[in-house]
């Protein structure tokens, strides 16, 4: 079984959520005896050619076949794109439906995103993989005709990928961690407001914001600059994968009250490393957290501050969250994600 895997949007040197998904699938696919993975188009056509060659065997770059004649083969676009037309069965992964949420997007991105997503999901795609029940429900809300072609494959959590060497991040002794792109839908303003409410009660913890700037950065930067506790807020920008263990494990609490997620890998990563989690009630974050996190209203800085306060001061509650998290995270593995994905491949090719 040959899979033409579209890695055109992958940059192994700066991996974020969807990139983690691609790399983990490729790693686990390499263990499948009945599976051959090739780039969807000639590697020479990719802008990130050198990076792609580092994760796919070099001979695959030169052994590109005319897909028109390929048998027992299919195309998989793991980042919601379909860069290949005709001939082969086609599978696409949808990670979220945020492009349909106008309040989180620039007008031009909102309109282009809807157009691109609609073109993909209204095409003759053979299967659509989604990463959570929440995302599945969102897809069906806008594209109910896809119900028979939707396949749920939960993402995973891999502790070993986060361990590595390198210079220390210079972290404070006590801190609350937020890890994500600093953009509107991640509720960074809510994080700041909740932290300010907590500091007003006399807590000594600092706030570490780890992530590159995204949409809505100007508003977030103004909030940081005007905060009465701005000297207690540290921005680390993008943190390399190999430093994530240090970042999570040294944190007093992982705070992730995002407005909208398709999955939420950081929540499981924090749990897997024994860090208690405060995250949003409802949606996918509650779906993957179960009772292993403190669930809060992301629109209430007061409620969020109270949840943080309890985790920081109630040792029994903190330990209970930690133990529940250590049990919850292993329920989501990349091995299972890869197995479920291969099962979709086989079904599309009529092998199951």
Short mmCIF file of C-alpha atoms in Angstrom, two decimals:
data_model
loop_
_atom_site.label_atom_id
_atom_site.label_comp_id
_atom_site.label_asym_id
_atom_site.label_seq_id
_atom_site.Cartn_x
_atom_site.Cartn_y
_atom_site.Cartn_z
CA UNK A 1 0.00 0.00 0.00
CA UNK A 2 1.54 3.27 -1.13
CA UNK A 3 0.62 6.59 0.45
CA UNK A 4 1.40 9.88 -1.28
CA UNK A 5 1.68 12.07 1.81
CA UNK A 6 1.51 15.83 1.31
CA UNK A 7 4.19 17.43 3.47
CA UNK A 8 4.28 20.72 1.57
CA UNK A 9 3.35 22.79 4.64
CA UNK A 10 5.71 21.03 7.05
CA UNK A 11 8.77 22.74 8.48
CA UNK A 12 10.61 20.28 10.76
CA UNK A 13 12.73 23.14 12.10
CA UNK A 14 9.73 24.94 13.64
CA UNK A 15 7.06 22.44 14.58
CA UNK A 16 3.59 23.47 15.76
CA UNK A 17 0.38 21.46 16.21
CA UNK A 18 -0.25 20.24 12.66
CA UNK A 19 3.47 19.69 12.17
CA UNK A 20 3.56 17.44 15.23
CA UNK A 21 0.73 15.43 13.68
CA UNK A 22 2.59 14.99 10.39
CA UNK A 23 5.91 14.06 11.97
CA UNK A 24 4.36 11.58 14.39
CA UNK A 25 2.39 9.86 11.61
CA UNK A 26 5.51 9.60 9.45
CA UNK A 27 7.51 8.17 12.35
CA UNK A 28 4.91 5.50 13.08
CA UNK A 29 4.22 4.77 9.41
CA UNK A 30 7.88 3.79 9.08
CA UNK A 31 7.12 0.81 11.35
CA UNK A 32 4.30 -0.45 9.11
CA UNK A 33 5.61 -3.27 6.90
CA UNK A 34 2.74 -2.97 4.43
CA UNK A 35 3.04 0.79 4.01
CA UNK A 36 5.25 2.83 1.70
CA UNK A 37 5.14 6.59 2.15
CA UNK A 38 6.19 8.97 -0.61
CA UNK A 39 5.91 12.72 -1.10
CA UNK A 40 2.73 13.69 -2.93
CA UNK A 41 4.65 15.62 -5.58
CA UNK A 42 8.32 15.85 -6.47
CA UNK A 43 10.27 17.16 -3.51
CA UNK A 44 12.04 19.62 -5.82
CA UNK A 45 8.74 21.50 -6.08
CA UNK A 46 8.55 22.16 -2.35
CA UNK A 47 9.80 25.48 -1.04
CA UNK A 48 11.12 23.67 2.05
CA UNK A 49 12.93 21.01 -0.02
CA UNK A 50 15.88 20.50 2.34
CA UNK A 51 13.67 20.15 5.39
CA UNK A 52 11.41 17.63 3.67
CA UNK A 53 14.36 15.50 2.57
CA UNK A 54 15.37 15.24 6.22
CA UNK A 55 12.21 13.31 7.12
CA UNK A 56 11.54 11.29 3.96
CA UNK A 57 14.15 8.89 2.54
CA UNK A 58 16.13 10.68 -0.17
CA UNK A 59 15.52 7.98 -2.77
CA UNK A 60 11.81 8.68 -2.52
CA UNK A 61 12.49 12.15 -3.83
CA UNK A 62 13.89 10.74 -7.05
CA UNK A 63 11.53 7.79 -7.56
CA UNK A 64 8.40 9.83 -8.24
CA UNK A 65 5.94 7.87 -10.38
CA UNK A 66 3.14 9.09 -12.58
CA UNK A 67 0.26 8.88 -10.15
CA UNK A 68 -2.08 8.15 -13.03
CA UNK A 69 -0.69 4.62 -13.15
CA UNK A 70 -0.29 3.98 -9.42
CA UNK A 71 -2.27 1.06 -8.02
CA UNK A 72 -3.15 0.27 -4.41
CA UNK A 73 -2.23 3.88 -3.70
CA UNK A 74 -3.87 6.99 -2.33
CA UNK A 75 -3.19 10.64 -1.55
CA UNK A 76 -3.40 12.06 1.99
CA UNK A 77 -3.48 15.79 2.64
CA UNK A 78 -2.81 16.00 6.41
CA UNK A 79 -3.25 19.77 6.57
CA UNK A 80 -6.75 20.14 5.02
CA UNK A 81 -5.30 20.83 1.57
CA UNK A 82 -5.77 18.82 -1.62
CA UNK A 83 -2.80 19.60 -3.85
CA UNK A 84 -3.44 16.69 -6.17
CA UNK A 85 -6.23 16.30 -8.70
CA UNK A 86 -7.72 13.18 -10.19
CA UNK A 87 -6.64 9.57 -10.51
CA UNK A 88 -5.99 8.48 -6.92
CA UNK A 89 -8.40 8.15 -3.99
CA UNK A 90 -7.98 11.23 -1.81
CA UNK A 91 -8.09 11.67 1.95
CA UNK A 92 -7.88 14.96 3.83
CA UNK A 93 -7.47 15.71 7.54
CA UNK A 94 -9.47 18.57 9.05
CA UNK A 95 -8.00 19.82 12.32
CA UNK A 96 -10.60 22.47 13.12
CA UNK A 97 -13.26 24.66 11.52
CA UNK A 98 -12.00 27.97 12.84
CA UNK A 99 -12.21 29.60 9.42
CA UNK A 100 -15.99 29.58 9.88
CA UNK A 101 -15.64 31.53 13.13
CA UNK A 102 -15.47 35.10 11.83
CA UNK A 103 -14.84 36.69 15.23
CA UNK A 104 -11.43 35.02 15.47
CA UNK A 105 -10.15 35.92 12.01
CA UNK A 106 -9.07 38.79 9.83
CA UNK A 107 -11.74 39.45 7.16
CA UNK A 108 -9.43 38.44 4.31
CA UNK A 109 -8.36 35.23 6.07
CA UNK A 110 -11.95 34.46 7.03
CA UNK A 111 -13.20 34.73 3.45
CA UNK A 112 -10.26 32.88 1.88
CA UNK A 113 -10.39 30.19 4.54
CA UNK A 114 -14.07 29.52 3.97
CA UNK A 115 -13.55 29.40 0.22
CA UNK A 116 -10.60 27.00 0.45
CA UNK A 117 -12.25 24.73 3.02
CA UNK A 118 -15.52 24.67 1.08
CA UNK A 119 -13.72 23.75 -2.12
CA UNK A 120 -11.98 20.85 -0.37
CA UNK A 121 -15.02 19.49 1.45
CA UNK A 122 -17.34 19.88 -1.51
CA UNK A 123 -14.91 18.02 -3.77
CA UNK A 124 -14.97 14.31 -4.50
CA UNK A 125 -12.76 13.57 -1.49
CA UNK A 126 -13.02 9.90 -0.51
CA UNK A 127 -12.57 10.30 3.24
CA UNK A 128 -12.24 13.08 5.79
CA UNK A 129 -10.24 12.45 8.96
CA UNK A 130 -11.09 14.56 12.02
CA UNK A 131 -9.18 14.70 15.30
CA UNK A 132 -12.00 14.95 17.85
CA UNK A 133 -15.74 14.50 18.28
CA UNK A 134 -15.95 18.28 18.62
CA UNK A 135 -14.34 18.81 15.21
CA UNK A 136 -16.54 16.09 13.72
CA UNK A 137 -19.64 17.89 14.98
CA UNK A 138 -18.34 21.16 13.57
CA UNK A 139 -17.76 19.63 10.13
CA UNK A 140 -21.25 18.13 10.12
CA UNK A 141 -22.72 21.48 11.11
CA UNK A 142 -21.56 22.99 7.82
CA UNK A 143 -21.22 19.88 5.62
CA UNK A 144 -23.81 17.30 6.73
CA UNK A 145 -23.42 15.41 3.45
CA UNK A 146 -20.01 14.19 4.66
CA UNK A 147 -21.33 12.07 7.53
CA UNK A 148 -20.58 8.73 5.84
CA UNK A 149 -17.07 9.85 4.90
CA UNK A 150 -15.96 11.17 8.30
CA UNK A 151 -13.46 9.19 10.38
CA UNK A 152 -12.42 10.10 13.92
CA UNK A 153 -8.76 9.53 14.79
CA UNK A 154 -7.73 11.19 18.05
CA UNK A 155 -4.28 12.74 18.12
CA UNK A 156 -1.64 11.63 20.58
CA UNK A 157 0.83 12.73 23.20
CA UNK A 158 4.48 11.73 23.19
CA UNK A 159 6.58 12.60 26.24
CA UNK A 160 9.85 11.45 24.67
CA UNK A 161 9.67 13.96 21.82
CA UNK A 162 9.84 16.82 24.33
CA UNK A 163 13.02 15.72 26.08
CA UNK A 164 16.33 17.10 24.90
CA UNK A 165 19.46 19.05 25.64
CA UNK A 166 20.27 22.68 25.15
CA UNK A 167 20.77 25.93 27.03
CA UNK A 168 18.49 26.59 29.97
CA UNK A 169 15.46 28.76 29.28
CA UNK A 170 16.25 30.88 32.33
CA UNK A 171 12.84 30.30 33.88
CA UNK A 172 11.71 31.91 37.14
CA UNK A 173 11.36 29.74 40.25
CA UNK A 174 7.55 29.89 40.31
CA UNK A 175 5.45 30.49 37.23
CA UNK A 176 2.15 29.87 35.50
CA UNK A 177 2.64 28.61 31.95
CA UNK A 178 0.68 29.45 28.83
CA UNK A 179 1.97 27.76 25.66
CA UNK A 180 0.48 28.57 22.25
CA UNK A 181 0.66 31.04 19.41
CA UNK A 182 -0.21 34.42 20.91
CA UNK A 183 -3.40 35.14 18.98
CA UNK A 184 -6.98 36.12 19.54
CA UNK A 185 -8.62 32.68 19.57
CA UNK A 186 -6.19 31.45 22.23
CA UNK A 187 -7.69 33.96 24.69
CA UNK A 188 -4.36 35.51 25.62
CA UNK A 189 -6.14 38.65 26.84
CA UNK A 190 -8.15 36.46 29.21
CA UNK A 191 -4.93 34.86 30.43
CA UNK A 192 -3.49 38.28 31.21
CA UNK A 193 -6.65 39.50 32.98
CA UNK A 194 -6.89 36.35 35.10
CA UNK A 195 -3.21 36.66 36.02
CA UNK A 196 -3.72 40.28 37.04
CA UNK A 197 -6.64 39.25 39.27
CA UNK A 198 -4.46 36.58 40.85
CA UNK A 199 -1.53 38.94 41.43
CA UNK A 200 -3.88 41.45 43.04
CA UNK A 201 -4.44 38.81 45.73
CA UNK A 202 -0.72 38.76 46.52
CA UNK A 203 0.46 35.65 44.67
CA UNK A 204 4.17 35.65 43.80
CA UNK A 205 4.04 33.46 40.68
CA UNK A 206 5.05 34.98 37.37
CA UNK A 207 3.34 34.35 34.03
CA UNK A 208 5.31 32.77 31.18
CA UNK A 209 3.81 33.23 27.72
CA UNK A 210 5.55 30.82 25.35
CA UNK A 211 4.67 31.23 21.70
CA UNK A 212 5.18 33.32 18.59
CA UNK A 213 2.97 36.31 17.81
CA UNK A 214 -0.16 35.63 15.77
CA UNK A 215 -3.41 37.33 14.73
CA UNK A 216 -4.40 40.06 17.17
CA UNK A 217 -0.84 40.57 18.42
CA UNK A 218 -1.17 44.36 18.60
CA UNK A 219 -4.05 44.19 21.08
CA UNK A 220 -2.21 41.62 23.18
CA UNK A 221 0.98 43.70 23.18
CA UNK A 222 -0.97 46.76 24.36
CA UNK A 223 -2.48 44.72 27.19
CA UNK A 224 0.98 43.52 28.22
CA UNK A 225 2.45 47.00 28.15
CA UNK A 226 -0.38 48.50 30.19
CA UNK A 227 -0.57 45.69 32.74
CA UNK A 228 0.25 46.77 36.31
CA UNK A 229 2.11 43.47 36.58
CA UNK A 230 3.99 43.65 33.28
CA UNK A 231 7.30 43.06 35.03
CA UNK A 232 5.99 39.67 36.16
CA UNK A 233 5.06 38.57 32.63
CA UNK A 234 7.74 36.84 30.55
CA UNK A 235 7.46 36.22 26.81
CA UNK A 236 9.65 33.41 25.49
CA UNK A 237 8.51 33.40 21.85
CA UNK A 238 8.72 30.03 20.06
CA UNK A 239 10.22 27.28 22.26
CA UNK A 240 12.02 24.38 20.51
CA UNK A 241 10.49 20.94 20.97
CA UNK A 242 13.46 19.62 22.94
CA UNK A 243 12.94 22.26 25.64
CA UNK A 244 9.25 21.57 26.25
CA UNK A 245 9.82 19.09 29.08
CA UNK A 246 11.71 21.69 31.08
CA UNK A 247 9.05 24.30 30.34
CA UNK A 248 6.11 22.12 31.41
CA UNK A 249 7.69 20.35 34.37
CA UNK A 250 8.94 23.46 36.12
CA UNK A 251 5.58 25.22 35.84
CA UNK A 252 3.33 25.45 38.90
CA UNK A 253 0.29 25.10 36.65
CA UNK A 254 -0.45 24.95 32.92
CA UNK A 255 -3.10 27.55 32.04
CA UNK A 256 -4.87 27.06 28.69
CA UNK A 257 -8.28 28.82 28.57
CA UNK A 258 -8.47 28.90 24.77
CA UNK A 259 -11.64 30.05 23.05
CA UNK A 260 -11.36 27.54 20.23
CA UNK A 261 -9.30 24.42 19.54
CA UNK A 262 -9.61 21.46 17.22
CA UNK A 263 -7.78 19.23 19.69
CA UNK A 264 -5.38 20.73 22.25
CA UNK A 265 -2.14 18.73 22.35
CA UNK A 266 -0.48 21.04 24.95
CA UNK A 267 -3.09 20.07 27.57
CA UNK A 268 -2.16 16.39 27.25
CA UNK A 269 1.56 17.17 27.13
CA UNK A 270 1.33 19.06 30.42
CA UNK A 271 -0.67 16.24 32.01
CA UNK A 272 1.79 13.61 30.82
CA UNK A 273 4.60 15.46 32.61
CA UNK A 274 2.72 15.80 35.89
CA UNK A 275 1.75 19.46 35.61
CA UNK A 276 -1.78 20.33 36.82
CA UNK A 277 -3.97 21.94 34.15
CA UNK A 278 -6.56 24.73 34.17
CA UNK A 279 -8.39 24.86 30.84
CA UNK A 280 -11.68 25.80 29.18
CA UNK A 281 -14.95 24.06 29.96
CA UNK A 282 -16.87 22.83 26.92
CA UNK A 283 -15.66 21.98 23.44
CA UNK A 284 -12.72 19.75 22.73
CA UNK A 285 -10.66 20.79 25.75
CA UNK A 286 -13.24 19.29 28.08
CA UNK A 287 -13.57 16.31 25.72
CA UNK A 288 -9.90 15.36 26.03
CA UNK A 289 -9.43 16.46 29.65
CA UNK A 290 -12.36 14.67 31.22
CA UNK A 291 -12.14 15.22 34.98
CA UNK A 292 -8.35 15.49 34.92
CA UNK A 293 -8.27 19.30 34.66
CA UNK A 294 -9.81 22.29 36.38
CA UNK A 295 -12.43 23.45 33.86
CA UNK A 296 -13.30 27.15 33.74
CA UNK A 297 -15.35 29.70 31.85
CA UNK A 298 -12.77 31.29 29.50
CA UNK A 299 -14.80 34.50 29.53
CA UNK A 300 -14.51 35.03 33.28
CA UNK A 301 -11.15 36.30 34.58
CA UNK A 302 -12.54 36.07 38.12
CA UNK A 303 -13.43 32.38 37.76
CA UNK A 304 -10.11 31.62 36.10
CA UNK A 305 -8.17 33.40 38.84
CA UNK A 306 -10.09 31.44 41.48
CA UNK A 307 -9.22 28.16 39.74
CA UNK A 308 -5.55 29.10 39.55
CA UNK A 309 -5.61 30.10 43.20
CA UNK A 310 -7.05 26.74 44.24
CA UNK A 311 -4.45 24.77 42.28
CA UNK A 312 -1.65 26.87 43.78
CA UNK A 313 -2.85 26.68 47.39
CA UNK A 314 -4.79 23.42 47.81
CA UNK A 315 -2.12 20.71 47.84
CA UNK A 316 -4.61 17.81 47.94
CA UNK A 317 -6.53 19.19 44.96
CA UNK A 318 -3.31 19.84 43.08
CA UNK A 319 -2.10 16.29 43.67
CA UNK A 320 -5.47 14.88 42.60
CA UNK A 321 -5.30 16.78 39.30
CA UNK A 322 -1.73 15.65 38.77
CA UNK A 323 -2.57 11.97 39.28
CA UNK A 324 -5.68 12.14 37.11
CA UNK A 325 -3.67 13.86 34.39
CA UNK A 326 -0.99 11.18 34.47
CA UNK A 327 -3.73 8.60 33.86
CA UNK A 328 -5.60 10.64 31.24
CA UNK A 329 -2.74 11.56 28.90
CA UNK A 330 -1.75 7.96 27.98
CA UNK A 331 -5.25 7.37 26.62
CA UNK A 332 -4.16 9.39 23.58
CA UNK A 333 -1.20 7.87 21.75
CA UNK A 334 0.36 8.51 18.36
CA UNK A 335 0.59 4.77 17.84
CA UNK A 336 -3.21 4.51 18.07
CA UNK A 337 -3.59 7.59 15.85
CA UNK A 338 -1.37 6.00 13.19
CA UNK A 339 -3.18 2.66 13.44
CA UNK A 340 -6.56 4.33 13.05
CA UNK A 341 -5.26 6.34 10.09
CA UNK A 342 -3.98 3.20 8.36
CA UNK A 343 -7.41 1.64 8.97
CA UNK A 344 -8.95 4.55 7.05
CA UNK A 345 -6.46 4.01 4.22
CA UNK A 346 -7.42 0.33 4.01
CA UNK A 347 -11.11 1.09 4.04
CA UNK A 348 -10.78 3.61 1.21
CA UNK A 349 -8.75 1.10 -0.81
CA UNK A 350 -11.26 -1.67 -0.12
CA UNK A 351 -8.87 -3.72 1.99
CA UNK A 352 -11.01 -3.93 5.11
#
